[in-house]
Coordinates of C-alpha atoms and ligand atoms in Angstrom, one line a residue:
M16 CA 9.1 -26.4 4.3
T17 CA 7.2 -24.3 6.5
R18 CA 4.6 -21.5 4.9
T19 CA 3.8 -18.4 6.1
L20 CA 0.4 -16.7 4.4
I21 CA 0.2 -13.1 4.5
L22 CA -3.2 -11.5 3.5
G23 CA -2.8 -7.9 2.2
A24 CA 0.3 -6.5 0.7
G25 CA -0.1 -3.1 2.1
F26 CA 2.5 -1.2 4.7
G27 CA 1.9 -4.5 7.3
G28 CA 2.2 -7.3 4.8
L29 CA 5.1 -5.9 2.9
T30 CA 6.8 -5.8 6.0
V31 CA 6.2 -9.3 7.3
A32 CA 7.3 -10.7 3.8
T33 CA 10.2 -8.7 3.4
E34 CA 11.6 -9.8 7.0
L35 CA 10.6 -12.8 6.9
R36 CA 12.8 -13.3 3.5
R37 CA 15.6 -11.3 5.4
L38 CA 15.6 -13.6 8.4
L39 CA 14.9 -17.0 6.9
G40 CA 15.8 -16.6 3.3
S41 CA 14.2 -19.1 0.5
E42 CA 13.8 -21.9 2.4
H43 CA 10.7 -20.4 4.0
E44 CA 7.8 -20.5 1.8
I45 CA 5.9 -16.7 1.7
V46 CA 2.5 -16.5 0.1
L47 CA 1.4 -12.9 -0.4
V48 CA -1.9 -12.0 -1.7
D49 CA -3.7 -8.9 -2.3
R50 CA -6.6 -8.0 -4.8
R51 CA -4.4 -5.0 -6.5
P52 CA -1.8 -5.2 -8.5
D53 CA 0.3 -2.0 -7.5
F54 CA 1.2 -0.6 -4.2
L55 CA 1.0 3.1 -3.6
M56 CA 1.1 5.1 0.0
G57 CA -1.6 7.3 1.1
L58 CA 0.5 10.0 1.2
R59 CA 1.1 10.0 -2.6
K60 CA -2.5 10.9 -2.6
L61 CA -2.5 14.3 -1.0
W62 CA 0.8 15.0 -3.0
A63 CA -0.5 14.4 -6.2
L64 CA -3.5 16.6 -5.4
V65 CA -1.2 19.5 -4.7
G66 CA 1.1 19.2 -7.5
L67 CA 4.0 17.5 -5.6
G68 CA 4.5 14.4 -8.0
S69 CA 2.1 11.9 -9.7
L70 CA 0.3 8.9 -8.4
E71 CA 2.2 6.6 -10.9
E72 CA 5.8 7.9 -9.4
G73 CA 4.7 6.4 -6.0
S74 CA 3.4 3.2 -7.6
R75 CA 5.1 0.1 -7.4
S76 CA 4.0 -3.3 -9.2
R77 CA 3.5 -6.3 -6.8
G78 CA 4.4 -8.7 -9.3
T79 CA 8.0 -7.9 -9.0
L80 CA 7.8 -9.3 -5.5
N81 CA 7.7 -12.7 -7.2
Q82 CA 11.1 -14.6 -6.4
P83 CA 12.3 -18.1 -5.3
G84 CA 10.4 -18.7 -2.0
L85 CA 8.2 -15.8 -2.0
R86 CA 4.8 -15.6 -4.3
F87 CA 2.7 -12.9 -4.9
L88 CA -0.9 -13.8 -5.8
E89 CA -3.2 -10.9 -7.3
E90 CA -6.3 -12.4 -5.9
E91 CA -9.4 -11.4 -3.8
I92 CA -9.6 -13.2 -0.4
L93 CA -13.1 -14.6 -0.4
A94 CA -13.0 -16.2 3.1
I95 CA -10.6 -16.5 6.0
D96 CA -10.3 -19.8 8.3
P97 CA -8.2 -18.8 11.1
A98 CA -8.5 -22.2 13.0
G99 CA -7.1 -23.9 9.8
R100 CA -4.8 -20.8 9.1
A101 CA -6.1 -20.7 5.6
G102 CA -7.5 -18.4 2.9
Q103 CA -9.6 -18.7 0.5
T104 CA -9.3 -17.4 -3.0
G105 CA -10.9 -17.7 -6.3
S106 CA -8.4 -20.4 -7.2
G107 CA -9.0 -22.3 -4.0
W108 CA -7.9 -22.4 -0.4
I109 CA -4.5 -21.8 0.6
A110 CA -3.2 -23.1 4.0
A111 CA -0.1 -22.4 5.9
D112 CA 2.0 -22.6 9.3
H113 CA 1.5 -19.4 10.1
L114 CA -1.4 -16.9 9.0
V115 CA -0.9 -12.9 9.1
V116 CA -3.9 -11.0 8.5
A117 CA -2.9 -7.4 7.0
L118 CA -5.9 -6.6 5.2
G119 CA -6.3 -2.9 6.5
A120 CA -9.2 -0.4 6.7
E121 CA -12.0 0.6 4.1
P122 CA -13.2 3.9 3.8
R123 CA -17.0 3.5 3.9
P124 CA -18.6 6.9 2.9
D125 CA -21.8 4.8 2.5
L126 CA -22.1 4.7 6.5
V127 CA -22.7 9.0 6.0
P128 CA -25.9 9.8 4.1
G129 CA -25.0 12.0 1.2
L130 CA -21.0 11.9 1.7
A131 CA -20.7 9.4 -1.2
E132 CA -22.6 11.6 -3.5
H133 CA -21.4 15.2 -2.6
A134 CA -18.0 14.8 -1.3
H135 CA -14.5 13.7 -2.5
N136 CA -12.8 11.1 -0.7
V137 CA -9.2 11.7 -1.1
W138 CA -8.6 8.5 1.1
D139 CA -9.6 6.4 -2.2
Q140 CA -7.1 6.4 -4.8
A141 CA -9.7 6.1 -7.4
A142 CA -11.0 9.7 -6.2
V143 CA -7.7 11.5 -6.5
P144 CA -8.2 12.6 -10.3
G145 CA -11.9 13.8 -9.8
L146 CA -10.7 16.0 -7.1
T147 CA -7.7 17.3 -8.8
D148 CA -9.9 18.3 -11.5
A149 CA -12.5 19.7 -9.5
L150 CA -9.9 21.6 -7.5
S151 CA -8.6 23.1 -11.1
Q152 CA -12.1 24.4 -11.5
L153 CA -12.2 26.1 -8.2
E154 CA -11.7 29.9 -8.4
E155 CA -13.6 31.0 -5.2
G156 CA -15.9 30.2 -2.5
R157 CA -15.5 27.5 0.6
L158 CA -13.6 24.3 0.3
A159 CA -14.3 22.3 3.4
I160 CA -12.7 19.1 4.6
V161 CA -14.9 17.2 7.0
I162 CA -13.7 14.5 8.9
A163 CA -17.5 12.7 8.8
G164 CA -16.4 9.5 10.9
V165 CA -14.2 7.7 13.1
P166 CA -11.8 5.8 12.8
Y167 CA -10.1 6.9 9.6
T168 CA -6.6 6.0 8.7
C169 CA -3.8 8.7 9.6
P170 CA -5.1 11.0 12.0
P171 CA -3.1 14.1 11.1
A172 CA -3.8 13.6 7.5
P173 CA -7.0 15.8 7.0
Y174 CA -4.9 18.7 8.4
E175 CA -2.1 17.9 6.4
C176 CA -4.3 18.1 3.5
A177 CA -5.7 21.5 4.4
M178 CA -2.1 22.9 5.0
L179 CA -1.1 21.6 1.6
L180 CA -4.0 23.2 0.1
D181 CA -3.6 26.3 1.7
D182 CA 0.1 26.3 0.2
H183 CA -1.1 25.2 -3.1
L184 CA -4.1 27.7 -3.4
R185 CA -1.7 30.6 -2.6
E186 CA 0.8 29.6 -5.2
L187 CA -2.0 29.8 -7.5
G188 CA -3.1 33.3 -6.0
L189 CA -6.4 32.1 -5.3
R190 CA -6.0 31.9 -1.6
E191 CA -7.6 35.2 -0.9
R192 CA -10.6 34.2 -2.8
I193 CA -11.1 30.7 -1.3
Q194 CA -11.9 30.2 2.5
L195 CA -10.5 26.7 3.8
V196 CA -12.6 24.7 6.9
V197 CA -11.9 21.8 8.9
T198 CA -14.3 20.4 10.9
T199 CA -14.0 17.0 13.1
I200 CA -16.3 14.7 15.0
Q201 CA -13.8 14.3 17.2
P202 CA -13.7 16.3 20.7
L203 CA -10.2 17.6 20.0
L204 CA -8.2 17.7 16.6
M205 CA -5.9 14.8 16.9
P206 CA -7.0 13.2 20.4
N207 CA -3.8 11.3 20.4
A208 CA -1.7 14.2 20.4
G209 CA -3.5 15.3 23.8
A210 CA -5.0 18.8 24.6
A211 CA -1.8 20.4 24.0
G212 CA -1.0 19.2 20.9
S213 CA -4.3 19.8 19.5
E214 CA -4.2 23.4 20.8
W215 CA -0.7 23.6 18.9
L216 CA -1.8 22.3 15.7
G217 CA -5.1 24.7 16.2
Q218 CA -2.8 27.7 16.3
Q219 CA -0.9 26.3 13.2
L220 CA -4.2 26.4 11.5
D221 CA -5.2 29.7 12.7
A222 CA -1.7 31.0 11.5
R223 CA -2.9 29.8 8.0
Q224 CA -6.3 31.3 8.0
I225 CA -7.5 27.7 8.2
E226 CA -11.1 27.7 10.1
H227 CA -11.3 24.7 12.4
F228 CA -14.0 23.1 14.2
T229 CA -14.2 20.2 16.8
G230 CA -17.4 17.9 18.0
R231 CA -19.3 18.3 14.8
K232 CA -20.9 15.5 13.7
V233 CA -22.1 15.1 10.0
E234 CA -25.9 14.0 10.2
R235 CA -26.1 14.1 6.2
V236 CA -24.6 15.9 3.4
E237 CA -27.1 17.5 0.7
G238 CA -26.3 19.1 -2.2
D239 CA -23.8 21.9 -1.3
R240 CA -24.6 21.5 2.5
V241 CA -23.1 19.5 5.3
I242 CA -25.6 18.9 7.9
Y243 CA -24.6 18.9 11.5
G244 CA -26.7 18.0 14.6
D245 CA -26.2 21.6 15.3
G246 CA -26.1 23.5 12.4
E247 CA -24.7 23.8 8.6
L248 CA -21.9 24.5 6.8
A249 CA -22.3 25.6 3.1
F250 CA -19.6 24.4 0.7
D251 CA -18.4 24.8 -3.0
L252 CA -15.9 21.5 -2.7
L253 CA -16.2 19.4 -0.2
I254 CA -13.5 16.8 0.7
G255 CA -15.1 14.1 3.1
V256 CA -13.3 11.8 5.3
P257 CA -15.4 8.8 5.8
P258 CA -15.7 6.4 8.5
H259 CA -13.4 3.5 8.0
R260 CA -14.2 -0.5 8.6
P261 CA -12.3 -3.6 8.2
P262 CA -12.7 -5.3 4.9
P263 CA -16.1 -7.5 5.0
V264 CA -13.9 -10.7 4.6
V265 CA -12.3 -9.9 7.9
A266 CA -15.6 -9.4 9.9
Q267 CA -17.0 -12.9 8.2
S268 CA -14.0 -14.9 9.6
G269 CA -14.9 -14.4 13.3
L270 CA -11.8 -12.9 14.0
T271 CA -13.4 -9.7 15.0
G272 CA -15.4 -11.4 18.0
E273 CA -18.2 -9.3 19.3
G274 CA -16.4 -6.2 18.4
V275 CA -16.0 -4.2 14.8
W276 CA -11.8 -4.7 14.5
V277 CA -9.6 -7.7 15.2
T278 CA -8.3 -7.6 18.6
V279 CA -5.0 -8.9 19.5
D280 CA -2.5 -9.1 22.3
P281 CA -0.6 -5.6 21.8
A282 CA 2.6 -7.0 23.0
T283 CA 2.5 -9.9 20.1
L284 CA 0.0 -9.1 17.7
R285 CA -1.0 -12.7 18.3
T286 CA -4.9 -13.4 17.9
S287 CA -7.0 -15.7 19.7
H288 CA -5.9 -18.4 17.3
D289 CA -2.6 -20.3 17.6
H290 CA -0.3 -19.2 14.7
V291 CA -2.5 -16.5 13.8
Y292 CA -1.3 -12.8 13.7
A293 CA -3.1 -9.8 12.8
I294 CA -1.3 -6.1 12.1
G295 CA -2.0 -2.8 11.0
D296 CA -5.4 -0.9 10.6
V297 CA -7.3 -4.2 10.7
T298 CA -7.1 -3.9 14.2
M299 CA -8.1 -2.4 17.3
I300 CA -5.4 -1.7 20.1
K301 CA -6.7 0.1 23.0
L302 CA -4.3 2.8 25.0
A303 CA -4.5 3.5 28.6
N304 CA -6.6 6.6 28.0
G305 CA -9.2 4.3 26.3
L306 CA -8.2 5.7 23.0
A307 CA -7.2 3.4 19.9
L308 CA -3.7 3.1 18.6
P309 CA -3.7 5.4 15.5
K310 CA -4.4 3.9 11.9
A311 CA -0.8 4.7 10.4
G312 CA 1.3 2.8 8.1
V313 CA 4.1 3.2 10.3
M314 CA 2.4 1.2 13.0
A315 CA 1.7 -1.5 10.6
E316 CA 5.4 -1.6 9.9
L317 CA 6.4 -1.9 13.7
E318 CA 3.9 -4.4 14.1
G319 CA 4.8 -6.4 11.2
R320 CA 8.5 -6.7 12.1
I321 CA 7.7 -7.8 15.4
V322 CA 5.3 -10.7 13.5
A323 CA 8.2 -11.6 11.2
A324 CA 10.5 -11.9 14.2
A325 CA 8.2 -14.0 16.3
I326 CA 7.5 -16.4 13.3
A327 CA 11.2 -16.8 12.6
A328 CA 12.1 -17.4 15.8
E329 CA 9.5 -20.0 16.4
I330 CA 10.8 -22.0 13.1
R331 CA 14.1 -21.8 14.5
G332 CA 13.5 -22.8 18.0
E333 CA 14.4 -19.6 19.4
D334 CA 13.3 -17.2 22.1
P335 CA 10.5 -15.2 20.9
P336 CA 11.5 -11.2 20.1
A337 CA 11.0 -8.5 22.4
A338 CA 7.3 -7.0 22.6
F339 CA 5.7 -4.3 20.5
D340 CA 6.2 -1.4 22.5
G341 CA 4.1 1.1 20.9
Q342 CA 6.8 3.5 20.3
G343 CA 6.0 5.5 16.6
F344 CA 6.4 8.5 14.7
C345 CA 5.0 10.0 11.7
F346 CA 6.1 13.4 9.8
M347 CA 3.1 15.6 9.5
E348 CA 3.3 18.0 6.4
M349 CA 2.7 21.7 7.3
G350 CA 2.9 22.8 3.9
K351 CA 4.7 22.0 0.6
T352 CA 7.9 22.4 2.3
S353 CA 7.6 22.4 5.7
A354 CA 6.6 19.1 8.0
T355 CA 7.0 18.5 11.9
L356 CA 7.7 15.1 13.3
I357 CA 5.4 13.6 15.9
E358 CA 6.8 11.0 17.8
G359 CA 6.2 8.9 21.5
D360 CA 5.3 6.4 23.2
F361 CA 1.8 5.3 22.8
F362 CA 1.4 2.6 25.3
A363 CA 2.4 5.2 27.9
A364 CA -0.1 5.3 31.0
P365 CA -2.1 7.3 31.8
E366 CA -2.0 9.0 28.4
P367 CA 0.4 8.6 25.5
R368 CA 3.5 10.6 25.6
I369 CA 3.7 12.2 22.4
Q370 CA 5.9 15.0 21.4
L371 CA 5.7 17.5 18.5
R372 CA 9.3 18.6 17.1
D373 CA 10.3 21.5 15.1
V374 CA 8.4 22.6 12.1
S375 CA 11.3 22.4 9.0
E376 CA 12.2 21.9 5.8
A377 CA 14.0 18.8 7.3
H378 CA 11.2 17.1 8.5
A379 CA 9.2 17.6 5.0
Q380 CA 12.5 16.0 3.0
E381 CA 12.5 13.2 5.7
K382 CA 9.0 12.6 4.7
H383 CA 10.0 12.1 1.1
S384 CA 12.7 9.6 2.2
F385 CA 10.1 8.1 4.0
E386 CA 8.5 6.8 1.1
A387 CA 11.6 6.4 -1.2
E388 CA 13.4 4.0 1.3
R389 CA 10.3 1.8 1.8
L390 CA 9.8 1.3 -1.3
E391 CA 13.4 0.4 -2.0
R392 CA 13.4 -1.9 0.9
W393 CA 10.3 -3.8 -0.2
F394 CA 10.5 -3.5 -4.3
G395 CA 14.1 -2.9 -4.7
A396 CA 15.7 -0.1 -6.6
G397 CA 14.5 1.4 -9.6
Ligands
FAD401 C1 -4.2 10.3 2.6 C2 -3.4 9.6 3.6 C3 -1.9 9.8 4.3 C4 -1.3 8.8 5.1 N1 -0.2 9.2 5.3 C5 0.4 8.4 6.2 C6 1.8 8.8 6.6 O1 2.3 9.9 6.1 N2 2.3 7.9 7.7 C7 1.7 6.8 7.7 O2 2.3 6.1 8.6 N3 0.6 6.4 7.0 C8 0.2 7.1 6.5 N4 -1.2 6.8 6.1 C9 -1.8 5.8 6.9 C10 -1.5 4.4 6.0 O3 -1.8 4.6 4.6 C11 -2.1 2.8 6.8 O4 -2.2 3.4 8.1 C12 -1.6 2.2 6.2 O5 -1.9 1.7 4.7 C13 -1.9 0.7 6.8 O6 -1.5 -0.4 6.7 P1 -1.9 -1.8 6.5 O7 -0.9 -2.9 6.2 O8 -2.6 -2.0 7.9 O9 -3.3 -1.6 5.2 P2 -2.9 -1.3 4.0 O10 -1.9 -1.0 3.5 O11 -4.2 -0.5 3.8 O12 -3.1 -2.9 3.1 C14 -4.0 -3.6 3.1 C15 -4.2 -4.0 1.9 O13 -5.2 -5.5 1.7 C16 -5.7 -5.4 0.7 N5 -6.9 -6.2 0.9 C17 -8.0 -5.7 1.8 N6 -9.0 -6.7 1.3 C18 -8.6 -7.4 0.3 C19 -9.0 -8.5 -0.1 N7 -10.5 -8.7 0.2 N8 -8.8 -9.5 -0.7 C20 -7.8 -8.9 -1.2 N9 -6.9 -7.8 -0.8 C21 -7.6 -7.0 0.1 C22 -5.7 -4.1 -0.1 O14 -5.9 -4.0 -1.3 C23 -4.7 -3.3 0.6 O15 -3.4 -3.3 -0.4 C24 -2.1 7.7 5.1 C25 -3.2 7.3 4.7 C26 -3.9 8.0 3.8 C27 -5.3 7.6 3.3

């Protein structure tokens, strides 16, 4: 019996496991490892913050994935041996015929002095209750959202957060007394959406009286002030989006080579080791304009489909699947009941060809369906 070892059971790892199971049945063994017992999408953290449902409603137990031919292990990956296609947990080494590294990216507030101490990190599930509590006590002043480093997962999410908070504070009758500000280290609000997309987003923020500033590099955070290279911003409540890095076990494995992220063949998601793939946030795929492919769940999922199809084809002795084409989409929330659809061809040259569709309630509903459909596909109904 052949075996695939999947490290990480997030968007990417769950897709590979589900697709492999569908394509090969229980005759092929899948071992899926993750340190956390439950899965939760990032979007839930923002929804929980503004009262659009709870974290629990979007959580699913990975233990329910266990079935003949598919084993979920709730363990920490301590080491990866790409040459041996193996991963080490506290119970020992697990070797496989195919290895898929889908360990994601970790928020690293420690890389910006004072960020961990003074900012709420809504990118970390554990920080959501504390921020919700702090928000409920805020009655006036300045609420700042600061993108303090790159890359970070889900490029539109800080702006979604601002627009959801705008709606939320209006509902509470507090918006007149609470100023909302977003600052980013990047030269454009959303570089992957280009100058036109970023300008459009700026207009959307202006229409909601959300102040926004680009090119603002955070040097440090002190008490109630963000210190930039060229000025400072006082705040009453701070949401900090930290820079992200791969989990240390990935860097220690040698898979990142001389760089920070795992580099892969963008068409096949293969690493430099035979039968070893890497997908999702842990990778760095450079686009024609020099920017990186956005770190988004939908990308990890699309890549996971390609990898599962490639492994299944190889095991069955069939031709490899079509290449990953960089076509992706995401629904960007513009408030509690409206969203736009961002979609396009990220591999286009010389720039990604990205379209921003109409802002509508239908797109907001599709975002909720996006979560529901995947939870059902991966964990079953109920
Ligand atoms: C606020 C917010 C909103 C978002 N909204 C969207 C959205 O609307 N649409 C979208 O497409 N994307 C969204 N994203 C981004 C999305 O969550 C990520 O891009 C996606 O999860 C990446 O998938 P992945 O499989 O690469 O990694 P992950 O889903 O992060 O999975 C990696 C897994 O590896 C595990 N792991 C890491 N290290 C170890 C270890 N040493 N041992 C064991 N297990 C380990 C982790 O526990 C984790 O479960 C959002 C993110 C945030 C924070």
